[in-house]
């Protein structure tokens, strides 16, 4: 293998252009393809910027041609040569460098390559486990390189905007205290303190609040966070957040600066002029209209409340739900009665059962009348009112859910998304952003038998709802807000509690004893004694934001070295067993039941 010494790159492959014709360049990269036409060899040389064609000609000597003849895909090489204009008939309009080629004068082979386990090319159809095992090869592919360079640029856009708007980037600790109120912590044993553990941060929440107490007014950090939870396409055990906190603000102030940040991101990354202000929905309105607190507004199919119509009807399922504190709601899948078969409608009924439904009532509006198992239980005036409210026309399919509100919302919210997928209504080139505000402060956990924080225990209640903290927790709304893009939450935050008294009342409402609150959050409560400013902030899922802006289906395609579904790393085979000596030093005994 040859040395790089005295062989300094002067140009990236994808940057060679007509302006370089007649100039000598030194290029480095990997052999993408090689073509031998007898007496002349063409090599497509690839680096992170693209591909350029290199020509090895027998006129430059047999030794150089023989050396070029030994090249194979993914050899790592360097070339010195002169840029020439391609003959018109050989111009390749598909690549950026298609009007030029490099006539080689010198070739260095830095290292050879075995045959890769999959082609290093765009859009390959290869099992993801194989791609992740050989991630360093997967990352050579042009689409993966574009993804990571997009991510790099997004980092810079965010940093520049926040810096220019008075935010200070401050790092917070990676080894911190376990506060198990959300997802499971990743724990790190302490060698110095036997039996005690650090936790990797689920977010820098408490530290950024302390920075506000410290007077740093506007803070941000692009930070790694960790949650020991099951994976989905848009989740990872370690992920990146854009973390922001501000002092002397209320909800409108935080939303205003973040809308400008989003406008800058969309403008600089996608060339889209984002119109401000963005729409806002309260949590209550979002649930009632879309059955979701992260509504996808790229299509209609909104929920319609029919509870009052159903109260006195003879269809027992509807009447029971309407008269026992639940609701009856429906959506109109426009035109679907004409295109969905009975089997497809039955499949929707089965799909609804995944979300707690006992069934899914339906009415198909056809030219010769209504077809449905339920119309015989409905009076003519009830049917007419239902058709009117749903704006029903011939060809429409009306779908109904009747149960507790939370089940009805979950069922119809997911059914509308499933139908949108079937009808190809989820256009990835369209970007619908909106804020969801006034979330409930608490939600009841059947598992724990108590109220838990909907977001986290430092979220401020709405001023007018503070009086209900002890008497009616379910009624308390919060100063919390999520930013939603195409039905996916990309960020969320809140105005924080800055009053020690209200923070103590919040802990009490969550069932914390004074001792438990002091043990877990005593340092925060102590800090609040020393003049805490009103403050609030937001955190964005950076990986998820990249995924959506790039129109991808998985955040794994925006992360250099991601984990898979069981939180393991196919590349490094982590997690793995460690030496007994390491365990002894940490005072840990492993007792695994297999």
Coordinates of C-alpha atoms in Angstrom, one line a residue:
X1 CA 0.0 0.0 0.0
X2 CA 1.3 3.4 -0.9
X3 CA 1.8 6.5 1.3
X4 CA -0.1 9.8 1.2
X5 CA 3.1 11.7 1.7
X6 CA 3.7 14.4 -0.9
X7 CA 0.2 13.8 -2.3
X8 CA -2.0 16.6 -1.1
X9 CA -5.6 16.7 -2.3
X10 CA -6.4 19.9 -4.1
X11 CA -10.0 19.3 -5.1
X12 CA -13.0 17.2 -4.0
X13 CA -14.3 14.9 -6.8
X14 CA -17.8 16.4 -7.0
X15 CA -16.3 20.0 -7.3
X16 CA -14.3 19.5 -10.5
X17 CA -15.9 21.7 -13.1
X18 CA -15.4 23.4 -16.5
X19 CA -13.5 26.2 -14.6
X20 CA -10.8 23.6 -13.9
X21 CA -10.2 22.6 -17.6
X22 CA -6.4 22.6 -18.3
X23 CA -5.5 22.6 -14.6
X24 CA -3.7 19.9 -12.7
X25 CA -5.7 18.4 -9.8
X26 CA -5.0 15.9 -7.1
X27 CA -8.1 13.8 -6.1
X28 CA -8.6 11.2 -3.4
X29 CA -11.5 8.8 -2.8
X30 CA -12.9 5.3 -3.6
X31 CA -13.3 3.5 -6.8
X32 CA -17.0 3.5 -7.6
X33 CA -16.8 1.7 -11.0
X34 CA -14.1 0.7 -13.5
X35 CA -14.5 0.1 -17.2
X36 CA -11.8 -1.3 -19.4
X37 CA -12.2 -0.5 -23.1
X38 CA -8.8 -1.9 -24.2
X39 CA -5.9 0.6 -24.1
X40 CA -8.0 3.0 -22.0
X41 CA -9.6 2.5 -18.6
X42 CA -12.3 4.7 -17.1
X43 CA -12.7 4.9 -13.3
X44 CA -15.5 6.7 -11.5
X45 CA -13.8 8.1 -8.4
X46 CA -16.1 8.9 -5.5
X47 CA -15.9 10.9 -2.3
X48 CA -18.4 12.6 -0.1
X49 CA -19.2 15.3 -2.7
X50 CA -19.9 13.1 -5.7
X51 CA -18.2 11.3 -8.6
X52 CA -15.8 12.4 -11.3
X53 CA -14.6 10.3 -14.3
X54 CA -10.8 9.6 -14.4
X55 CA -9.2 8.4 -17.6
X56 CA -6.2 6.1 -17.7
X57 CA -4.7 6.1 -21.2
X58 CA -1.9 3.9 -22.6
X59 CA -0.3 7.2 -23.9
X60 CA 0.6 7.9 -20.2
X61 CA 2.6 4.7 -20.0
X62 CA 2.1 1.0 -19.7
X63 CA 3.0 1.0 -16.0
X64 CA 0.2 3.4 -15.1
X65 CA -2.3 1.5 -17.3
X66 CA -1.4 -1.8 -15.6
X67 CA -1.8 -0.3 -12.2
X68 CA -5.2 1.1 -13.2
X69 CA -6.1 -2.4 -14.5
X70 CA -5.6 -3.8 -10.9
X71 CA -8.2 -1.4 -9.5
X72 CA -11.5 -2.9 -8.1
X73 CA -14.6 -1.4 -6.5
X74 CA -14.0 0.4 -3.1
X75 CA -10.2 0.5 -3.5
X76 CA -9.1 3.7 -1.8
X77 CA -6.9 5.7 -4.2
X78 CA -5.4 9.0 -5.1
X79 CA -5.1 10.4 -8.6
X80 CA -3.0 13.3 -10.1
X81 CA -4.1 14.5 -13.5
X82 CA -5.3 17.3 -15.8
X83 CA -8.9 18.3 -16.1
X84 CA -10.3 18.0 -19.7
X85 CA -13.6 18.8 -21.3
X86 CA -15.5 15.7 -22.3
X87 CA -16.3 15.2 -26.0
X88 CA -20.0 16.3 -26.5
X89 CA -21.1 12.7 -27.2
X90 CA -19.8 11.5 -23.8
X91 CA -21.3 14.2 -21.6
X92 CA -23.2 12.7 -18.7
X93 CA -26.0 15.1 -17.6
X94 CA -26.9 12.9 -14.6
X95 CA -23.9 13.9 -12.5
X96 CA -22.6 17.3 -11.5
X97 CA -19.2 16.7 -13.1
X98 CA -20.6 15.2 -16.3
X99 CA -19.0 17.8 -18.6
X100 CA -15.4 17.1 -17.5
X101 CA -13.0 14.2 -16.9
X102 CA -9.5 13.9 -15.4
X103 CA -6.7 12.6 -17.5
X104 CA -4.5 10.7 -15.0
X105 CA -0.8 11.2 -14.7
X106 CA -0.2 9.4 -11.4
X107 CA -2.1 6.8 -9.4
X108 CA -1.6 5.8 -5.8
X109 CA -3.3 2.9 -4.2
X110 CA -3.7 3.6 -0.5
X111 CA -5.5 0.4 0.3
X112 CA -7.3 -2.4 -1.4
X113 CA -10.9 -3.6 -0.6
X114 CA -12.6 -6.9 -0.4
X115 CA -15.9 -7.2 -2.3
X116 CA -18.5 -5.3 -0.1
X117 CA -21.4 -7.3 1.3
X118 CA -23.8 -4.9 -0.7
X119 CA -23.5 -2.4 -3.5
X120 CA -22.3 1.1 -2.5
X121 CA -25.0 2.8 -4.3
X122 CA -28.2 4.8 -3.8
X123 CA -31.5 3.2 -2.9
X124 CA -30.3 -0.3 -2.3
X125 CA -32.7 -3.0 -1.2
X126 CA -30.7 -4.6 1.6
X127 CA -31.7 -5.9 5.0
X128 CA -31.3 -3.2 7.6
X129 CA -29.4 -5.5 10.0
X130 CA -26.8 -6.1 7.3
X131 CA -26.5 -2.3 6.6
X132 CA -26.0 -1.5 10.3
X133 CA -23.5 -4.3 10.8
X134 CA -21.4 -2.8 8.0
X135 CA -22.5 0.8 8.8
X136 CA -19.1 2.3 7.7
X137 CA -19.9 0.9 4.2
X138 CA -23.5 1.9 4.3
X139 CA -22.4 5.5 5.1
X140 CA -20.4 5.6 1.9
X141 CA -23.6 5.5 -0.1
X142 CA -24.6 8.9 -1.6
X143 CA -28.0 9.1 0.0
X144 CA -26.6 8.3 3.5
X145 CA -23.8 10.9 3.0
X146 CA -26.4 13.5 1.9
X147 CA -28.5 12.7 5.0
X148 CA -25.6 13.3 7.4
X149 CA -24.4 16.4 5.6
X150 CA -28.0 17.7 5.8
X151 CA -27.8 17.0 9.5
X152 CA -24.5 18.9 9.8
X153 CA -26.0 21.9 8.0
X154 CA -29.1 21.8 10.3
X155 CA -26.8 21.9 13.3
X156 CA -25.2 25.1 12.0
X157 CA -28.5 26.8 11.1
X158 CA -29.8 26.2 14.6
X159 CA -26.6 27.2 16.3
X160 CA -26.3 30.4 14.2
X161 CA -29.9 31.5 14.7
X162 CA -29.9 30.9 18.5
X163 CA -26.5 32.6 18.9
X164 CA -27.6 35.6 16.9
X165 CA -30.7 35.9 19.1
X166 CA -28.8 36.1 22.4
X167 CA -28.8 32.4 23.4
X168 CA -25.7 31.0 25.1
X169 CA -24.6 27.4 24.5
X170 CA -23.8 25.7 27.8
X171 CA -23.0 22.1 28.4
X172 CA -24.8 20.2 31.2
X173 CA -23.6 17.0 32.9
X174 CA -23.9 13.5 31.4
X175 CA -23.5 11.8 34.8
X176 CA -26.4 13.0 36.9
X177 CA -29.0 11.9 39.5
X178 CA -31.7 9.3 38.7
X179 CA -35.2 10.9 38.9
X180 CA -37.5 8.0 37.7
X181 CA -40.6 9.9 36.9
X182 CA -40.7 9.3 33.1
X183 CA -39.0 6.6 31.0
X184 CA -36.5 4.3 32.6
X185 CA -33.0 5.7 33.2
X186 CA -29.8 4.3 32.0
X187 CA -27.8 3.8 35.2
X188 CA -24.0 4.1 35.6
X189 CA -22.5 2.4 38.7
X190 CA -20.1 4.4 40.8
X191 CA -16.7 2.8 41.7
X192 CA -16.0 5.4 44.4
X193 CA -19.5 5.1 46.0
X194 CA -20.3 1.4 46.2
X195 CA -24.0 0.6 45.6
X196 CA -24.7 4.1 44.3
X197 CA -25.4 5.0 40.7
X198 CA -25.3 8.0 38.3
X199 CA -28.0 8.2 35.6
X200 CA -27.5 9.3 32.0
X201 CA -29.8 12.3 31.4
X202 CA -33.3 11.8 29.9
X203 CA -33.0 15.6 29.3
X204 CA -31.1 18.5 30.8
X205 CA -34.4 19.7 32.4
X206 CA -33.3 20.4 35.9
X207 CA -29.9 21.9 34.9
X208 CA -31.4 24.3 32.4
X209 CA -33.8 25.5 35.0
X210 CA -30.9 26.0 37.4
X211 CA -29.2 28.0 34.7
X212 CA -32.2 30.3 34.7
X213 CA -31.8 30.7 38.4
X214 CA -28.1 31.5 37.8
X215 CA -29.1 34.4 35.5
X216 CA -28.1 33.0 32.1
X217 CA -31.4 34.3 30.6
X218 CA -31.2 32.5 27.3
X219 CA -29.6 29.0 27.1
X220 CA -29.4 26.4 24.4
X221 CA -27.6 23.1 23.8
X222 CA -27.6 20.4 21.1
X223 CA -27.3 17.5 23.5
X224 CA -27.4 13.7 23.7
X225 CA -30.2 12.3 25.9
X226 CA -30.9 8.7 27.0
X227 CA -34.1 6.7 27.6
X228 CA -34.2 3.0 28.3
X229 CA -37.4 2.3 26.4
X230 CA -38.7 0.2 23.5
X231 CA -37.9 1.5 20.0
X232 CA -40.0 2.6 17.1
X233 CA -39.1 4.1 13.7
X234 CA -38.7 7.5 15.3
X235 CA -37.1 6.6 18.6
X236 CA -33.7 5.6 19.8
X237 CA -32.3 4.8 23.3
X238 CA -29.7 7.7 22.8
X239 CA -31.0 10.6 20.8
X240 CA -30.2 14.3 20.2
X241 CA -32.2 17.3 21.4
X242 CA -32.2 20.9 20.6
X243 CA -32.7 22.2 24.2
X244 CA -33.8 25.8 24.8
X245 CA -34.7 27.7 27.9
X246 CA -35.5 31.4 28.5
X247 CA -36.2 33.7 31.4
X248 CA -38.8 36.4 32.0
X249 CA -41.2 34.8 29.4
X250 CA -44.7 33.4 29.1
X251 CA -46.1 31.0 26.5
X252 CA -46.4 33.6 23.7
X253 CA -42.8 34.7 24.0
X254 CA -41.4 31.1 23.8
X255 CA -43.7 30.3 20.8
X256 CA -42.7 33.6 19.0
X257 CA -38.9 33.0 19.0
X258 CA -39.4 29.3 18.1
X259 CA -41.6 30.2 15.2
X260 CA -38.8 32.4 13.9
X261 CA -36.3 29.5 14.4
X262 CA -38.6 27.2 12.4
X263 CA -39.0 29.8 9.7
X264 CA -35.2 30.0 9.4
X265 CA -34.8 26.2 9.4
X266 CA -37.4 25.7 6.6
X267 CA -36.0 28.7 4.6
X268 CA -32.3 27.7 4.8
X269 CA -32.7 23.9 4.6
X270 CA -35.6 23.5 2.2
X271 CA -36.1 26.9 0.6
X272 CA -39.7 27.0 2.0
X273 CA -41.1 30.4 3.1
X274 CA -42.9 29.4 6.3
X275 CA -45.8 31.8 6.9
X276 CA -46.1 33.0 10.5
X277 CA -47.8 32.9 12.9
X278 CA -48.4 29.1 12.8
X279 CA -51.8 27.8 13.6
X280 CA -52.6 26.9 17.3
X281 CA -55.0 24.4 18.7
X282 CA -55.8 23.7 22.3
X283 CA -55.4 20.1 23.4
X284 CA -59.2 19.9 23.8
X285 CA -59.8 21.2 20.3
X286 CA -57.1 18.9 18.8
X287 CA -58.6 15.8 20.4
X288 CA -62.2 16.7 19.4
X289 CA -61.4 17.5 15.8
X290 CA -58.6 15.0 15.1
X291 CA -58.7 12.4 17.9
X292 CA -55.0 13.1 18.5
X293 CA -52.8 15.6 20.4
X294 CA -50.5 15.6 17.4
X295 CA -52.9 16.0 14.5
X296 CA -52.0 15.6 10.9
X297 CA -53.7 18.4 9.1
X298 CA -52.5 17.5 5.5
X299 CA -56.0 16.1 5.0
X300 CA -59.5 16.6 6.4
X301 CA -61.7 13.7 7.7
X302 CA -62.3 15.5 11.0
X303 CA -64.2 14.0 13.9
X304 CA -67.9 15.0 14.3
X305 CA -69.6 14.7 17.7
X306 CA -73.0 12.9 17.4
X307 CA -73.5 12.2 21.1
X308 CA -76.7 14.4 21.4
X309 CA -78.2 12.6 18.4
X310 CA -77.4 9.2 19.8
X311 CA -78.8 9.7 23.3
X312 CA -82.3 8.5 22.5
X313 CA -81.6 6.2 19.6
X314 CA -82.5 2.5 19.6
X315 CA -79.0 1.4 18.7
X316 CA -77.9 0.3 22.2
X317 CA -74.1 0.7 21.6
X318 CA -74.7 4.4 20.7
X319 CA -77.2 5.1 23.5
X320 CA -75.1 3.5 26.2
X321 CA -72.0 5.5 25.3
X322 CA -74.0 8.7 25.1
X323 CA -75.8 8.3 28.4
X324 CA -73.0 6.9 30.5
X325 CA -70.4 9.7 30.2
X326 CA -68.9 8.6 26.9
X327 CA -69.5 9.9 23.4
X328 CA -70.5 8.9 19.9
X329 CA -68.3 10.4 17.1
X330 CA -67.8 9.8 13.4
X331 CA -65.7 10.6 10.4
X332 CA -66.6 10.8 6.8
X333 CA -64.2 9.0 4.5
X334 CA -65.1 10.9 1.3
X335 CA -65.7 8.6 -1.7
X336 CA -64.6 5.5 0.1
X337 CA -67.9 3.7 -0.2
X338 CA -67.3 3.6 -3.9
X339 CA -63.7 2.2 -3.7
X340 CA -63.6 0.1 -0.5
X341 CA -64.7 -3.5 -0.7
X342 CA -66.7 -5.1 2.1
X343 CA -63.5 -7.0 3.0
X344 CA -61.6 -3.6 3.3
X345 CA -64.3 -2.2 5.5
X346 CA -64.1 -5.3 7.7
X347 CA -60.4 -4.9 7.9
X348 CA -60.9 -1.3 9.2
X349 CA -63.3 -2.8 11.9
X350 CA -60.5 -5.2 13.0
X351 CA -57.9 -2.4 12.9
X352 CA -60.1 -0.4 15.3
X353 CA -60.0 -3.1 17.8
X354 CA -56.2 -2.5 18.2
X355 CA -57.1 0.7 20.0
X356 CA -59.7 -0.5 22.4
X357 CA -62.8 -0.5 20.2
X358 CA -65.3 -3.3 20.6
X359 CA -66.2 -2.7 16.9
X360 CA -66.6 0.0 14.4
X361 CA -70.1 1.0 13.1
X362 CA -70.3 2.2 9.5
X363 CA -72.7 3.5 6.9
X364 CA -72.0 3.4 3.1
X365 CA -73.9 6.1 1.2
X366 CA -74.7 4.6 -2.1
X367 CA -76.8 5.8 -5.1
X368 CA -79.6 3.3 -4.2
X369 CA -79.6 4.1 -0.5
X370 CA -77.7 3.5 2.7
X371 CA -76.0 0.2 3.3
X372 CA -75.2 -0.6 6.9
X373 CA -75.9 -3.1 9.7
X374 CA -77.0 -0.2 12.0
X375 CA -79.5 1.9 10.0
X376 CA -82.4 -0.3 11.0
X377 CA -81.9 0.9 14.6
X378 CA -82.0 4.6 13.7
X379 CA -85.0 6.8 13.1
X380 CA -85.3 8.7 9.9
X381 CA -84.7 12.1 11.6
X382 CA -81.6 10.7 13.4
X383 CA -80.2 9.4 10.1
X384 CA -80.9 12.7 8.4
X385 CA -79.2 14.6 11.2
X386 CA -76.1 12.3 11.0
X387 CA -75.9 12.7 7.2
X388 CA -76.2 16.5 7.5
X389 CA -73.6 16.9 10.2
X390 CA -71.1 14.7 8.3
X391 CA -71.8 16.4 5.0
X392 CA -72.5 13.0 3.5
X393 CA -72.8 12.5 -0.2
X394 CA -73.2 9.5 -2.5
X395 CA -70.0 7.5 -2.4
X396 CA -69.1 8.4 1.2
X397 CA -68.2 6.0 3.9
X398 CA -69.2 7.0 7.4
X399 CA -67.4 5.4 10.3
X400 CA -68.6 5.6 14.0
X401 CA -67.0 4.9 17.4
X402 CA -69.0 4.9 20.7
X403 CA -67.2 4.5 24.0
X404 CA -65.3 6.5 26.6
X405 CA -63.9 9.7 25.1
X406 CA -60.3 8.5 25.3
X407 CA -61.1 5.3 23.4
X408 CA -63.3 7.1 20.8
X409 CA -60.5 9.6 20.1
X410 CA -57.8 6.9 19.9
X411 CA -59.9 4.7 17.5
X412 CA -61.1 7.5 15.1
X413 CA -57.7 9.3 15.3
X414 CA -56.0 6.1 14.1
X415 CA -58.7 5.1 11.6
X416 CA -58.4 8.5 9.8
X417 CA -54.6 8.0 9.5
X418 CA -55.1 4.4 8.3
X419 CA -57.5 5.6 5.6
X420 CA -55.2 8.5 4.7
X421 CA -52.4 6.0 4.2
X422 CA -54.6 3.8 2.0
X423 CA -55.6 6.9 -0.1
X424 CA -52.1 8.2 -0.4
X425 CA -53.0 11.5 1.3
X426 CA -49.8 11.7 3.4
X427 CA -47.8 13.8 1.0
X428 CA -44.2 14.1 2.3
X429 CA -43.5 17.1 0.2
X430 CA -46.1 19.0 2.2
X431 CA -45.3 20.5 5.6
X432 CA -48.1 21.3 8.0
X433 CA -46.9 22.8 11.3
X434 CA -49.1 23.7 14.2
X435 CA -48.9 24.3 18.0
X436 CA -51.0 22.3 20.4
X437 CA -51.4 24.1 23.7
X438 CA -53.1 23.8 27.1
X439 CA -52.4 20.1 27.7
X440 CA -53.8 18.6 30.9
X441 CA -51.3 19.0 33.7
X442 CA -52.0 15.4 35.0
X443 CA -53.1 12.1 33.6
X444 CA -54.3 9.2 35.7
X445 CA -52.2 6.1 35.8
X446 CA -54.3 2.9 36.3
X447 CA -51.0 1.0 36.8
X448 CA -49.8 3.3 39.6
X449 CA -53.2 4.2 41.0
X450 CA -52.4 7.9 41.1
X451 CA -52.1 11.0 38.9
X452 CA -48.8 11.4 37.1
X453 CA -47.5 14.4 35.3
X454 CA -48.6 14.6 31.6
X455 CA -45.3 16.2 30.7
X456 CA -43.0 16.5 33.8
X457 CA -43.5 17.7 37.4
X458 CA -42.0 21.1 36.7
X459 CA -44.7 22.2 34.2
X460 CA -46.7 25.3 35.4
X461 CA -50.5 25.0 35.7
X462 CA -52.6 27.7 34.0
X463 CA -53.0 30.5 36.4
X464 CA -56.8 30.2 36.6
X465 CA -56.6 26.4 37.3
X466 CA -54.1 26.5 40.2
X467 CA -57.0 26.4 42.7
X468 CA -57.9 22.9 41.5
X469 CA -54.5 21.3 42.2
X470 CA -55.6 19.5 45.3
X471 CA -59.4 19.3 44.7
X472 CA -59.7 18.3 41.0
X473 CA -56.4 17.5 39.4
X474 CA -58.1 16.2 36.2
X475 CA -59.4 19.7 35.6
X476 CA -56.0 21.5 35.7
X477 CA -54.6 22.7 32.4
X478 CA -50.9 23.4 31.9
X479 CA -48.8 26.0 30.2
X480 CA -47.4 23.3 28.0
X481 CA -47.1 23.4 24.2
X482 CA -46.0 20.9 21.5
X483 CA -45.0 21.8 18.0
X484 CA -46.4 19.2 15.5
X485 CA -45.3 18.6 12.0
X486 CA -47.4 16.3 9.7
X487 CA -48.9 14.4 12.6
X488 CA -45.6 14.0 14.5
X489 CA -44.5 15.9 17.6
X490 CA -41.1 17.4 16.8
X491 CA -40.8 19.4 20.0
X492 CA -42.4 20.2 23.3
X493 CA -42.0 22.4 26.2
X494 CA -43.7 24.5 28.9
X495 CA -43.5 27.4 31.2
X496 CA -42.0 26.1 34.3
X497 CA -43.0 26.4 37.9
X498 CA -40.8 29.1 39.5
X499 CA -42.7 29.4 42.8
X500 CA -41.4 27.1 45.6
X501 CA -44.9 26.9 47.1
X502 CA -46.6 25.9 43.8
X503 CA -43.8 23.4 43.1
X504 CA -44.4 21.8 46.6
X505 CA -48.2 21.7 45.8
X506 CA -47.4 20.0 42.5
X507 CA -45.3 17.3 44.2
X508 CA -48.1 16.8 46.7
X509 CA -50.7 16.4 44.0
X510 CA -48.4 13.7 42.4
X511 CA -48.4 11.8 45.7
X512 CA -44.9 12.7 46.7
X513 CA -44.2 12.9 50.4
X514 CA -42.1 15.9 51.5
X515 CA -39.2 13.4 52.2
X516 CA -39.5 11.9 48.7
X517 CA -39.6 15.4 47.0
X518 CA -36.6 16.5 49.0
X519 CA -34.7 13.3 48.2
X520 CA -35.2 13.6 44.5
X521 CA -35.4 17.3 43.9
X522 CA -34.1 18.9 47.0
X523 CA -31.3 20.8 45.1
X524 CA -34.0 22.4 42.9
X525 CA -36.2 23.4 45.7
X526 CA -33.2 24.8 47.5
X527 CA -32.3 26.9 44.4
X528 CA -35.8 28.2 44.2
X529 CA -35.3 30.0 47.5
X530 CA -32.9 32.5 45.9
X531 CA -34.9 34.6 43.5
X532 CA -36.1 32.4 40.6
X533 CA -37.2 34.2 37.4
X534 CA -40.3 33.1 35.5
X535 CA -38.9 30.8 32.8
X536 CA -39.8 28.3 30.2
X537 CA -38.4 26.5 27.2
X538 CA -38.7 23.8 24.6
X539 CA -36.8 20.7 23.4
X540 CA -36.9 19.4 19.8
X541 CA -36.2 15.9 18.8
X542 CA -33.3 16.6 16.4
X543 CA -33.1 13.2 14.8
X544 CA -36.9 13.2 14.2
X545 CA -36.8 16.7 12.8
X546 CA -34.1 15.6 10.3
X547 CA -36.1 12.5 9.3
X548 CA -39.2 14.6 8.5
X549 CA -37.4 17.3 6.7
X550 CA -35.7 14.7 4.5
X551 CA -38.9 12.7 3.9
X552 CA -37.5 9.6 5.5
X553 CA -39.3 6.8 7.3
X554 CA -36.8 6.1 10.1
X555 CA -34.5 8.3 12.2
X556 CA -31.9 5.5 11.9
X557 CA -31.2 6.9 8.4
X558 CA -30.2 10.3 9.9
X559 CA -27.9 8.9 12.6
X560 CA -24.4 7.8 11.9
X561 CA -24.3 4.8 14.2
X562 CA -27.9 4.0 15.4
X563 CA -29.2 1.2 17.6
X564 CA -31.7 -1.4 16.5
X565 CA -35.1 -2.4 18.0
X566 CA -33.6 -4.2 21.0
X567 CA -31.3 -1.2 21.7
X568 CA -28.2 -3.2 20.6
X569 CA -25.6 -2.1 18.1
X570 CA -25.0 -4.7 15.3
X571 CA -21.7 -2.9 14.4
X572 CA -19.9 -3.1 17.8
X573 CA -22.0 -6.0 19.3
X574 CA -22.9 -3.7 22.3
X575 CA -24.0 -4.2 24.9
X576 CA -21.6 -7.0 25.8
X577 CA -20.3 -8.8 28.9
X578 CA -17.4 -7.2 30.8
X579 CA -14.4 -8.6 32.6
X580 CA -15.0 -9.9 36.1
X581 CA -12.4 -7.5 37.4
X582 CA -14.4 -4.5 36.2
X583 CA -17.5 -5.8 38.0
X584 CA -15.5 -6.3 41.2
X585 CA -14.2 -2.8 41.0
X586 CA -17.8 -1.5 40.7
X587 CA -19.0 -3.8 43.6
X588 CA -21.5 -5.5 41.2
X589 CA -22.6 -9.1 41.1
X590 CA -24.4 -10.2 38.0
X591 CA -27.2 -12.7 38.5
X592 CA -28.9 -13.2 35.2
X593 CA -31.8 -15.6 34.8
X594 CA -31.7 -17.0 31.3

